[in-house]
């Protein structure tokens, strides 16, 4: 492969990462790295530098696929290898900056924020020096994410806005979508739901437009959080489950863990504590696997909340302490404050063995100070409420009044009627948009002008038949005087299926039938259907042809040759085929109103089926009518071996033959 081909492979792999097709991205990078290894080191300085650059970028692309799945340790190893290569070989600025940026992202995902910021700043410096707007925007956005994780929301917002401005100038829809979503996250943390919804909706629209599955899932999950905070739990659960389904499709462990935890939260709010614990434990297991301290800490704190609700204060206290220790280790202010408040709640509980109002007040005030500092209004009003309740039990009425007023004012601001209305309107707009899409698709199918509809009909029906339907023909049925019909069946399939896994069964049939489909297309035949392990095909329909028997004969022989390549992966045994063919008259047509099917009927179909069922393994059993149809073409490469007369069910005595290649 030359450099242009290698770069094209790399570009395709990056595109796969952007659209969430991580399996394909890893496959393409694997091919690329294998080719580079074949090439080896060149003595030509220019060629060697080009190969090293492509090698480094490929390692970065593979690392991206890994960290987007949540496989962080492998991602970190690849990121380090890429960085070592670019520093050792003094590669171009763009590659050097990409290597720093990528390893910073991995550290951010590992909650090592100081390391992440250090590498992001290095990448930013290189991109600013080289004037790479794309690189600058990416680095600014990533620095914003780290500051958001550190609960410095004003600074995060500043970086996101700078990145967004550059992406809008360059027209990068992917970059615009990501930063709109990130800005939405800041407003969500600040409990400014109207603004958060606006930004999430904009980000979601662009993600759907460009086909970014990861972006779609991220914004669906974020919108779910808003519904959860507004106590609309059914709607929240719907959005979380949609997001989870996409993340599982993408094999994104980080995204799956995040939404499993969020679903746990919904069940906790619905007081279904066993379900909540189940989802939290699933989320923790994945977060431990990928090394996400942030994810572990959040779910530990949530498990503590479940035990608190179950009045198991000792267990709750243990989980809160574990979560607090992790958040303090990461410098995660929001998490620290949340768990300080939770521990304060335990000390304020008279049923708790460690009941201590002084400690409760101390922890509440510490949490309050942090929430005020970071501007987290929802958390803030909750702590004001807890303090008001604490002061009430102590009959400290003045302090109670102050805290209750602050709680009341903030709660009304955050949980305003306008917010609920806006969330409802947004959902209505989404439903309306989905209905409009359905109407547009139905309209396209009805008037047959939509290219996608035409292609769909061509995929499920023979093109000539599809064109008749698109032209308005309601009933499609015709008598064809002479066609050749084949049935092929895998020998002892039922016994084989009992000895292999369901996955191997389906994958094996798919490979075999896909091979047959390709051969049918090569010879101009029409596949009618598959029935379990049986394959039915016709030659001479719907487009009639004089050489239908000859085409079918060559197709059958090539099928037999192709089957020699197939073996069971589990058992290693050969997979054998039995084929039956007959020529004669059939009736052909389309049945169904919603799910269309082109099918054949008549004695010729039944006779072809009998040829197959009365045949032998690895042989092509044909009728005398088929033999005569072939011989009219005088094909020297084909040979018929007489089997003699035999009783055929429903037909009586018939003279039949075995078809094979002619011997010299």
XYZ file of C-alpha atoms in Angstrom:
664
model
C 0.000 0.000 0.000
C 1.184 3.539 -0.731
C 0.885 6.530 1.639
C -2.321 7.718 0.009
C -4.012 4.344 0.595
C -2.774 4.218 4.205
C -4.021 7.755 4.864
C -7.404 6.839 3.391
C -7.599 3.869 5.756
C -6.757 6.153 8.668
C -9.399 8.687 7.603
C -12.033 5.934 7.416
C -11.058 4.693 10.883
C -11.399 8.206 12.311
C -14.799 8.579 10.659
C -15.879 5.290 12.231
C -14.829 6.607 15.645
C -16.838 9.787 15.070
C -20.003 7.853 14.181
C -19.596 5.320 16.985
C -18.547 2.335 14.838
C -15.642 1.424 17.105
C -15.344 -2.214 15.973
C -14.787 -1.129 12.365
C -12.354 1.590 13.478
C -10.224 -0.964 15.333
C -10.350 -3.359 12.373
C -9.176 -0.676 9.936
C -6.348 0.420 12.246
C -5.301 -3.220 12.615
C -5.028 -3.545 8.826
C -3.092 -0.278 8.642
C -0.595 -1.233 11.370
C -0.075 -4.649 9.745
C 0.751 -2.953 6.436
C 3.178 -0.594 8.149
C 4.911 -3.563 9.779
C 5.312 -5.196 6.354
C 6.870 -2.035 4.959
C 9.391 -1.876 7.803
C 11.823 0.968 8.403
C 12.964 2.816 5.289
C 16.429 4.228 4.745
C 14.795 7.136 2.908
C 14.359 9.877 5.547
C 11.225 11.358 3.969
C 9.476 7.996 3.572
C 10.446 6.949 7.105
C 9.027 10.181 8.551
C 5.749 9.702 6.662
C 5.429 6.111 7.895
C 6.185 7.130 11.493
C 3.562 9.886 11.303
C 0.890 7.503 10.010
C 1.913 4.934 12.634
C 1.559 7.488 15.434
C -1.821 8.740 14.187
C -3.031 5.122 13.921
C -2.056 4.466 17.558
C -3.963 7.606 18.572
C -7.036 6.498 16.593
C -6.934 3.076 18.243
C -6.561 4.710 21.656
C -9.619 6.876 20.938
C -11.684 3.791 20.075
C -10.596 2.227 23.375
C -11.320 5.191 25.661
C -14.652 5.852 23.998
C -15.583 2.285 24.901
C -14.278 2.890 28.421
C -11.297 0.516 28.071
C -9.062 3.068 29.755
C -5.920 1.106 30.667
C -5.471 -0.116 27.082
C -6.242 3.380 25.836
C -3.561 4.797 28.126
C -0.973 2.273 26.913
C -1.664 3.177 23.277
C -1.649 6.889 24.087
C 1.762 6.586 25.765
C 3.117 4.601 22.808
C 1.948 7.329 20.421
C 3.440 10.083 22.570
C 6.766 8.225 22.899
C 6.878 7.793 19.111
C 6.192 11.434 18.288
C 8.739 12.687 20.826
C 11.399 10.169 19.740
C 10.925 10.829 16.010
C 10.213 14.573 16.318
C 7.054 14.239 14.231
C 5.019 17.150 12.775
C 3.293 19.617 15.127
C -0.206 18.360 14.315
C 0.661 14.757 15.218
C 2.580 15.881 18.303
C -0.384 17.959 19.501
C -2.816 15.103 18.811
C -0.707 12.756 20.926
C -0.677 15.180 23.882
C -4.415 15.844 23.504
C -5.303 12.154 23.392
C -3.290 11.137 26.456
C -4.819 14.091 28.315
C -8.330 12.810 27.508
C -7.440 9.381 28.871
C -6.133 10.911 32.108
C -9.312 12.985 32.388
C -11.378 9.811 32.034
C -9.224 8.256 34.748
C -10.058 11.309 36.934
C -6.377 12.351 37.046
C -7.239 15.990 36.390
C -3.832 17.585 37.110
C -2.161 15.290 34.559
C -4.968 15.905 32.092
C -4.628 19.694 32.362
C -0.846 19.490 31.966
C -1.073 17.570 28.687
C -3.997 19.651 27.341
C -1.980 22.819 27.916
C 0.979 21.308 26.046
C -1.253 20.394 23.119
C -2.826 23.868 23.141
C 0.588 25.549 23.086
C 1.659 23.534 20.023
C -1.581 24.245 18.166
C -1.463 27.955 18.976
C 2.123 28.159 17.722
C 1.256 26.337 14.481
C -2.035 28.219 14.028
C -4.236 25.103 13.955
C -7.741 26.386 14.671
C -9.173 22.876 14.726
C -6.600 21.772 17.302
C -7.040 24.920 19.393
C -10.820 24.456 19.524
C -10.494 20.806 20.509
C -8.015 21.618 23.303
C -10.116 24.497 24.637
C -13.182 22.277 24.784
C -11.288 19.531 26.592
C -9.854 21.966 29.138
C -13.431 23.081 29.703
C -14.447 19.481 30.500
C -11.702 19.142 33.126
C -12.717 22.414 34.789
C -16.333 21.280 34.793
C -15.303 18.023 36.477
C -13.496 20.155 39.051
C -16.785 22.097 39.527
C -15.298 25.366 38.236
C -18.360 26.082 36.105
C -17.633 29.716 35.110
C -14.176 28.761 33.830
C -15.572 25.666 32.051
C -18.195 27.842 30.368
C -15.532 30.271 29.194
C -13.512 27.515 27.534
C -16.588 25.931 25.913
C -17.691 29.257 24.461
C -14.220 29.885 23.011
C -14.163 26.413 21.449
C -17.705 26.826 20.091
C -16.820 30.132 18.430
C -13.926 28.541 16.538
C -15.980 25.491 15.499
C -18.736 27.756 14.194
C -16.159 29.704 12.161
C -14.713 26.498 10.669
C -18.110 24.856 10.166
C -17.281 21.721 12.184
C -20.712 20.280 13.047
C -19.253 17.547 15.229
C -17.301 20.119 17.273
C -20.325 22.415 17.490
C -22.536 19.574 18.725
C -20.063 18.415 21.373
C -19.571 21.896 22.825
C -23.266 22.753 22.771
C -23.845 19.597 24.814
C -21.016 20.515 27.186
C -22.461 23.993 27.714
C -25.774 22.284 28.466
C -23.953 20.217 31.117
C -22.719 23.369 32.843
C -26.208 24.856 32.970
C -27.516 21.511 34.248
C -24.993 21.609 37.098
C -26.068 25.187 37.807
C -29.714 23.990 37.839
C -30.539 26.351 34.964
C -32.790 23.817 33.244
C -34.295 26.093 30.568
C -30.854 26.921 29.177
C -29.644 23.341 29.585
C -32.619 22.070 27.569
C -32.006 24.582 24.795
C -28.363 23.546 24.423
C -29.084 19.806 24.671
C -31.775 20.043 22.013
C -29.464 21.928 19.642
C -26.693 19.385 20.236
C -29.082 16.456 19.754
C -30.414 17.864 16.467
C -26.885 18.201 15.043
C -25.850 14.743 16.297
C -28.846 13.211 14.535
C -28.069 15.202 11.382
C -24.462 13.972 11.175
C -25.252 10.447 12.414
C -23.175 10.629 15.599
C -24.551 7.794 17.734
C -22.319 8.726 20.663
C -23.595 12.320 20.540
C -27.215 11.195 20.301
C -26.829 8.895 23.312
C -25.017 11.543 25.359
C -27.687 14.180 24.843
C -30.572 11.754 25.382
C -29.032 10.792 28.716
C -28.530 14.434 29.687
C -32.136 15.307 28.874
C -33.104 12.347 31.052
C -31.271 13.986 33.981
C -33.401 17.121 33.589
C -36.620 15.102 33.680
C -35.305 13.290 36.734
C -34.513 16.544 38.522
C -38.019 17.746 37.646
C -39.397 14.526 39.221
C -40.796 13.286 35.894
C -39.401 9.805 36.482
C -41.196 7.878 33.694
C -39.876 10.337 31.109
C -36.399 10.244 32.660
C -36.404 6.445 32.532
C -37.417 6.521 28.852
C -34.506 8.783 27.936
C -31.979 6.822 30.017
C -33.046 3.534 28.437
C -32.765 4.996 24.924
C -29.266 6.258 25.738
C -28.261 2.922 27.331
C -29.412 0.961 24.273
C -27.201 3.070 21.989
C -24.183 2.859 24.310
C -24.547 -0.924 24.531
C -24.753 -1.060 20.734
C -21.525 0.961 20.609
C -19.913 -1.232 23.316
C -19.264 2.009 25.221
C -18.615 0.913 28.786
C -18.352 4.435 30.163
C -21.678 5.480 28.640
C -23.365 2.237 29.678
C -22.156 2.602 33.267
C -23.313 6.223 33.436
C -26.835 5.389 32.294
C -27.096 2.261 34.432
C -26.334 4.487 37.417
C -28.915 7.037 36.289
C -31.568 4.326 35.918
C -30.676 3.255 39.462
C -31.368 6.816 40.607
C -34.837 6.757 39.057
C -35.688 3.497 40.833
C -34.355 4.979 44.074
C -36.650 7.999 43.718
C -39.519 5.603 42.988
C -38.616 3.767 46.255
C -37.815 0.555 44.368
C -34.635 0.036 46.374
C -33.760 -3.518 45.281
C -33.858 -2.419 41.614
C -31.858 0.701 42.460
C -29.134 -1.350 44.179
C -29.002 -3.768 41.257
C -28.358 -0.986 38.758
C -25.847 0.790 41.026
C -23.877 -2.440 41.465
C -23.876 -3.019 37.698
C -22.584 0.514 37.180
C -19.857 0.091 39.814
C -18.707 -3.194 38.275
C -18.194 -1.523 34.890
C -16.565 1.569 36.422
C -14.136 -0.628 38.367
C -13.349 -2.528 35.165
C -12.522 0.674 33.263
C -10.887 2.440 36.218
C -13.324 5.357 36.459
C -12.960 6.760 39.986
C -15.613 9.368 39.294
C -18.178 6.746 38.305
C -17.297 4.535 41.291
C -17.605 7.445 43.723
C -20.981 8.610 42.401
C -22.486 5.148 42.649
C -21.020 4.508 46.110
C -22.714 7.692 47.300
C -25.978 6.630 45.686
C -25.833 3.226 47.390
C -25.348 5.131 50.637
C -28.584 7.019 49.882
C -30.443 3.730 49.374
C -29.280 2.400 52.741
C -30.216 5.714 54.372
C -33.723 5.370 52.924
C -33.836 1.808 54.262
C -32.878 3.183 57.726
C -29.605 1.240 57.657
C -27.546 4.204 58.850
C -24.278 2.309 59.556
C -24.181 0.977 55.967
C -25.106 4.388 54.609
C -22.323 6.036 56.642
C -19.764 3.509 55.302
C -20.686 4.162 51.678
C -20.750 7.951 52.128
C -17.249 7.848 53.646
C -15.939 5.752 50.758
C -17.464 8.117 48.194
C -16.174 11.202 50.031
C -12.623 9.825 50.149
C -12.608 9.237 46.381
C -14.067 12.669 45.589
C -11.490 14.351 47.855
C -8.728 12.385 46.126
C -9.965 13.711 42.748
C -10.656 17.257 43.967
C -14.256 16.912 42.778
C -16.033 19.754 44.653
C -19.598 18.797 43.756
C -19.059 15.207 44.908
C -17.314 16.336 48.107
C -20.156 18.695 48.997
C -22.859 16.137 48.190
C -21.373 13.529 50.500
C -20.628 16.032 53.258
C -24.324 16.904 53.148
C -25.292 13.229 53.189
C -23.126 12.549 56.233
C -24.621 15.628 57.884
C -28.053 14.132 57.268
C -27.055 10.983 59.160
C -25.767 12.952 62.146
C -29.092 14.845 62.174
C -31.062 11.577 62.356
C -32.085 10.685 65.932
C -32.200 7.004 64.978
C -28.501 7.045 64.058
C -26.198 5.698 66.772
C -23.842 8.599 66.141
C -26.620 11.242 66.383
C -24.895 14.590 66.913
C -26.565 17.900 65.986
C -23.301 19.839 66.241
C -21.621 17.546 63.736
C -24.724 17.646 61.530
C -24.576 21.443 61.431
C -20.827 21.356 60.755
C -21.184 19.025 57.787
C -24.218 20.884 56.390
C -22.415 24.236 56.557
C -19.305 22.775 54.887
C -21.465 21.408 52.053
C -23.337 24.721 51.809
C -20.111 26.691 51.416
C -18.932 24.510 48.525
C -22.303 24.556 46.731
C -22.412 28.367 47.059
C -18.887 28.545 45.675
C -19.677 26.451 42.589
C -23.209 27.788 42.134
C -25.070 24.458 42.264
C -28.543 25.816 43.063
C -30.477 22.561 43.331
C -28.008 21.096 45.815
C -27.916 24.444 47.589
C -31.650 24.626 48.267
C -31.635 21.026 49.494
C -28.973 21.816 52.105
C -30.876 24.965 53.154
C -33.876 22.708 53.725
C -31.838 20.226 55.813
C -30.476 23.070 57.947
C -33.968 24.509 58.444
C -35.184 21.102 59.628
C -32.186 20.722 61.954
C -32.724 24.152 63.519
C -36.417 23.361 63.943
C -35.612 20.295 66.066
C -33.393 22.524 68.226
C -36.039 25.273 68.384
C -33.554 27.745 66.887
C -36.403 29.582 65.197
C -34.489 32.554 63.802
C -31.927 30.362 62.003
C -34.766 28.057 60.946
C -36.648 30.969 59.373
C -33.576 32.209 57.482
C -32.724 28.792 56.065
C -36.322 27.973 55.171
C -36.764 31.240 53.285
C -33.568 30.582 51.321
C -34.766 27.045 50.561
C -38.209 28.239 49.458
C -36.866 31.013 47.206
C -34.250 28.852 45.512
C -36.552 25.871 45.039
C -39.162 28.047 43.319
C -36.453 29.474 41.073
C -35.129 26.068 40.072
C -38.406 24.131 39.965
C -40.334 26.890 38.203
C -43.474 26.216 36.223
C -41.754 27.647 33.145
C -39.108 24.933 33.305
C -41.724 22.182 33.374
C -43.580 23.825 30.509
C -40.397 24.112 28.461
C -39.517 20.459 29.047
C -43.028 19.475 28.010
C -42.884 21.655 24.909
C -39.517 20.198 23.948
C -40.904 16.664 24.200
C -43.931 17.682 22.148
C -41.622 19.156 19.486
C -39.623 15.934 19.388
C -42.762 13.831 19.038
C -44.063 16.157 16.330
C -40.737 15.917 14.503
C -40.881 12.115 14.692
C -44.438 12.137 13.332
C -43.348 14.420 10.496
C -40.579 11.973 9.642
C -43.054 9.078 9.588
C -45.418 11.044 7.337
C -42.564 11.973 5.008
C -41.493 8.327 4.713
C -45.058 7.160 4.083
C -45.522 9.857 1.452
C -42.297 8.869 -0.277
C -43.410 5.234 -0.401
C -46.853 6.174 -1.755
C -45.684 8.340 -4.650
C -42.574 6.223 -5.382
C -40.358 9.235 -5.901
C -38.199 8.862 -2.879
C -34.911 7.236 -3.825
C -34.612 5.356 -0.524
C -38.039 3.791 -1.003
C -37.157 2.678 -4.516
C -33.942 1.119 -3.231
C -35.819 -0.655 -0.441
C -38.301 -2.241 -2.845
C -35.428 -3.260 -5.127
C -33.772 -4.951 -2.148
C -36.809 -7.106 -1.291
C -38.231 -7.690 -4.786
C -36.792 -8.374 -8.242
C -36.105 -4.961 -9.876
C -38.583 -5.524 -12.732
C -41.340 -6.417 -10.243
C -40.454 -3.494 -7.959
C -40.698 -1.116 -10.918
C -44.187 -2.425 -11.744
C -45.326 -1.788 -8.172
C -43.787 1.675 -8.181
C -45.631 2.315 -11.412
C -48.938 1.647 -9.688
C -49.654 -2.005 -10.559
C -51.762 -3.395 -7.706
C -51.833 -7.115 -8.508
C -48.723 -8.772 -9.871
C -49.215 -12.348 -11.105
C -48.011 -14.086 -14.262
C -47.649 -17.558 -15.755
C -44.146 -18.441 -16.899
C -44.062 -21.448 -19.292
C -40.476 -22.516 -18.704
C -38.213 -21.838 -15.719
C -35.797 -23.853 -13.618
C -36.412 -24.120 -9.873
C -33.887 -25.262 -7.282
C -34.106 -26.279 -3.637
C -30.879 -26.709 -1.649
C -30.775 -28.125 1.857
C -27.984 -28.535 4.420
C -27.623 -32.235 5.311
C -28.203 -33.242 8.967
C -28.687 -29.604 9.891
C -30.936 -30.368 12.875
C -28.312 -32.606 14.502
C -25.537 -30.120 13.735
C -27.527 -27.253 15.268
C -27.720 -29.146 18.559
C -23.934 -29.351 18.812
C -23.047 -25.706 18.150
C -23.851 -22.403 19.812
C -26.774 -20.244 18.613
C -24.271 -17.572 17.579
C -22.294 -19.991 15.407
C -25.517 -21.331 13.938
C -26.765 -17.931 12.792
C -23.321 -16.707 11.725
C -22.713 -19.912 9.738
C -26.045 -19.770 7.895
C -25.474 -16.111 7.137
C -22.059 -16.819 5.568
C -23.371 -19.736 3.523
C -26.506 -18.004 2.252
C -24.612 -14.762 1.548
C -22.246 -16.794 -0.635
C -25.222 -18.313 -2.448
C -26.739 -14.830 -2.913
C -23.543 -13.622 -4.560
C -23.457 -16.630 -6.907
C -27.139 -16.146 -7.799
C -26.469 -12.533 -8.693
C -23.454 -13.591 -10.771
C -25.557 -16.000 -12.860
C -28.617 -13.737 -13.102
C -30.843 -15.906 -10.907
C -33.498 -14.760 -8.443
C -33.457 -15.965 -4.853
C -37.022 -16.620 -3.735
C -36.534 -17.291 -0.023
C -34.782 -19.243 2.703
C -36.774 -21.652 4.867
C -34.725 -22.599 7.903
C -31.643 -24.247 6.381
C -33.220 -24.569 2.896
C -32.506 -22.176 0.011
C -34.890 -21.696 -2.944
C -33.894 -19.992 -6.216
C -35.331 -19.657 -9.739
C -33.784 -19.125 -13.160
C -35.936 -17.549 -15.890
C -38.184 -15.480 -13.617
C -39.303 -12.784 -13.410
C -37.301 -12.021 -16.587
C -37.625 -14.969 -18.977
C -34.490 -16.377 -20.607
C -33.857 -19.277 -23.001
C -30.750 -20.459 -21.172
C -32.411 -20.686 -17.733
C -31.464 -24.352 -17.319
C -27.839 -23.815 -18.302
C -27.504 -20.882 -15.871
C -29.040 -22.968 -13.096
C -26.702 -25.886 -13.810
C -23.561 -23.742 -13.555
C -24.949 -22.078 -10.401
C -25.556 -25.458 -8.748
C -22.054 -26.714 -9.518
C -20.483 -23.546 -8.119
C -22.616 -23.891 -4.970
C -21.178 -27.352 -4.426
C -17.637 -26.034 -4.914
C -18.295 -23.186 -2.468
C -19.535 -25.580 0.228
C -16.103 -27.205 0.401
C -14.876 -24.014 2.114
C -17.371 -24.274 4.979
C -16.794 -26.224 8.163
C -18.298 -26.008 11.627
C -16.050 -23.826 13.791
C -16.904 -25.845 16.904
C -16.797 -29.400 15.588
C -14.608 -29.044 12.496
C -16.899 -31.314 10.506
C -17.730 -30.690 6.864
C -21.060 -29.081 6.028
C -22.708 -30.921 3.136
C -25.434 -29.867 0.734
C -28.243 -31.684 -1.053
C -29.646 -30.034 -4.214
C -32.742 -30.731 -6.298
C -33.673 -29.050 -9.624
C -36.629 -29.277 -12.014
C -37.736 -27.278 -15.071
C -41.335 -26.492 -15.970
C -44.206 -24.031 -15.787
C -44.895 -21.850 -12.727
C -47.140 -19.034 -11.598
C -45.185 -16.107 -10.081
C -46.397 -13.049 -8.214
C -46.180 -10.723 -5.210
C -48.081 -11.425 -1.996
C -48.492 -9.203 1.063
C -49.616 -5.629 1.676
C -46.959 -4.406 4.107
C -44.217 -7.035 3.892
C -43.894 -7.926 0.228
C -42.655 -11.292 -1.031
C -42.102 -12.517 -4.611
C -42.982 -16.223 -4.726
C -43.633 -19.163 -7.089
C -46.410 -21.761 -7.218
C -47.125 -24.802 -9.335
C -46.205 -28.399 -9.991
C -42.676 -27.444 -11.060
C -42.026 -26.025 -7.568
C -43.299 -29.183 -5.871
C -41.265 -31.410 -8.188
C -38.045 -29.437 -7.558
C -38.657 -29.838 -3.812
C -39.094 -33.612 -4.300
C -35.828 -33.776 -6.265
C -34.060 -32.271 -3.248
C -35.733 -34.449 -0.596
C -35.103 -37.664 -2.613
C -31.508 -36.708 -3.429
C -28.190 -37.590 -1.791
C -25.622 -35.508 0.041
C -23.054 -33.657 -2.069
C -25.071 -34.432 -5.223
C -27.265 -32.423 -7.586
C -30.418 -34.438 -8.213
C -32.350 -33.293 -11.311
C -35.427 -34.299 -13.267
C -35.503 -35.526 -16.864
C -37.262 -32.270 -17.860
C -34.330 -30.275 -16.542
C -31.879 -32.563 -18.375
C -33.728 -32.000 -21.668
C -33.789 -28.239 -21.083
C -30.027 -28.207 -20.606
C -29.362 -30.462 -23.604
C -31.212 -28.062 -25.930
C -28.287 -25.712 -25.309
C -25.720 -28.424 -26.188
C -23.422 -27.681 -23.212
C -20.329 -29.903 -23.431
C -19.070 -28.988 -19.928
C -22.043 -30.638 -18.207
C -22.673 -34.349 -17.688
C -25.768 -36.222 -16.491
C -25.449 -39.603 -14.705
C -28.650 -41.625 -14.890
C -30.003 -42.637 -11.524
C -32.835 -44.691 -13.010
C -36.525 -44.679 -12.300
C -37.632 -44.092 -8.727
C -40.857 -43.519 -6.848
C -41.295 -39.808 -6.160
C -43.946 -38.890 -3.613
C -46.955 -37.344 -5.340
C -45.463 -37.960 -8.809
C -45.158 -41.742 -9.175
C -42.234 -43.243 -11.113
C -39.795 -40.686 -12.519
C -36.483 -41.052 -14.312
C -33.941 -38.814 -12.582
C -30.264 -37.902 -12.975
C -27.257 -36.548 -11.130
C -25.640 -33.442 -12.602
C -21.870 -33.090 -12.543
C -19.045 -31.484 -14.469
C -18.123 -33.360 -17.615
C -14.944 -35.449 -17.325
C -12.326 -35.303 -20.078
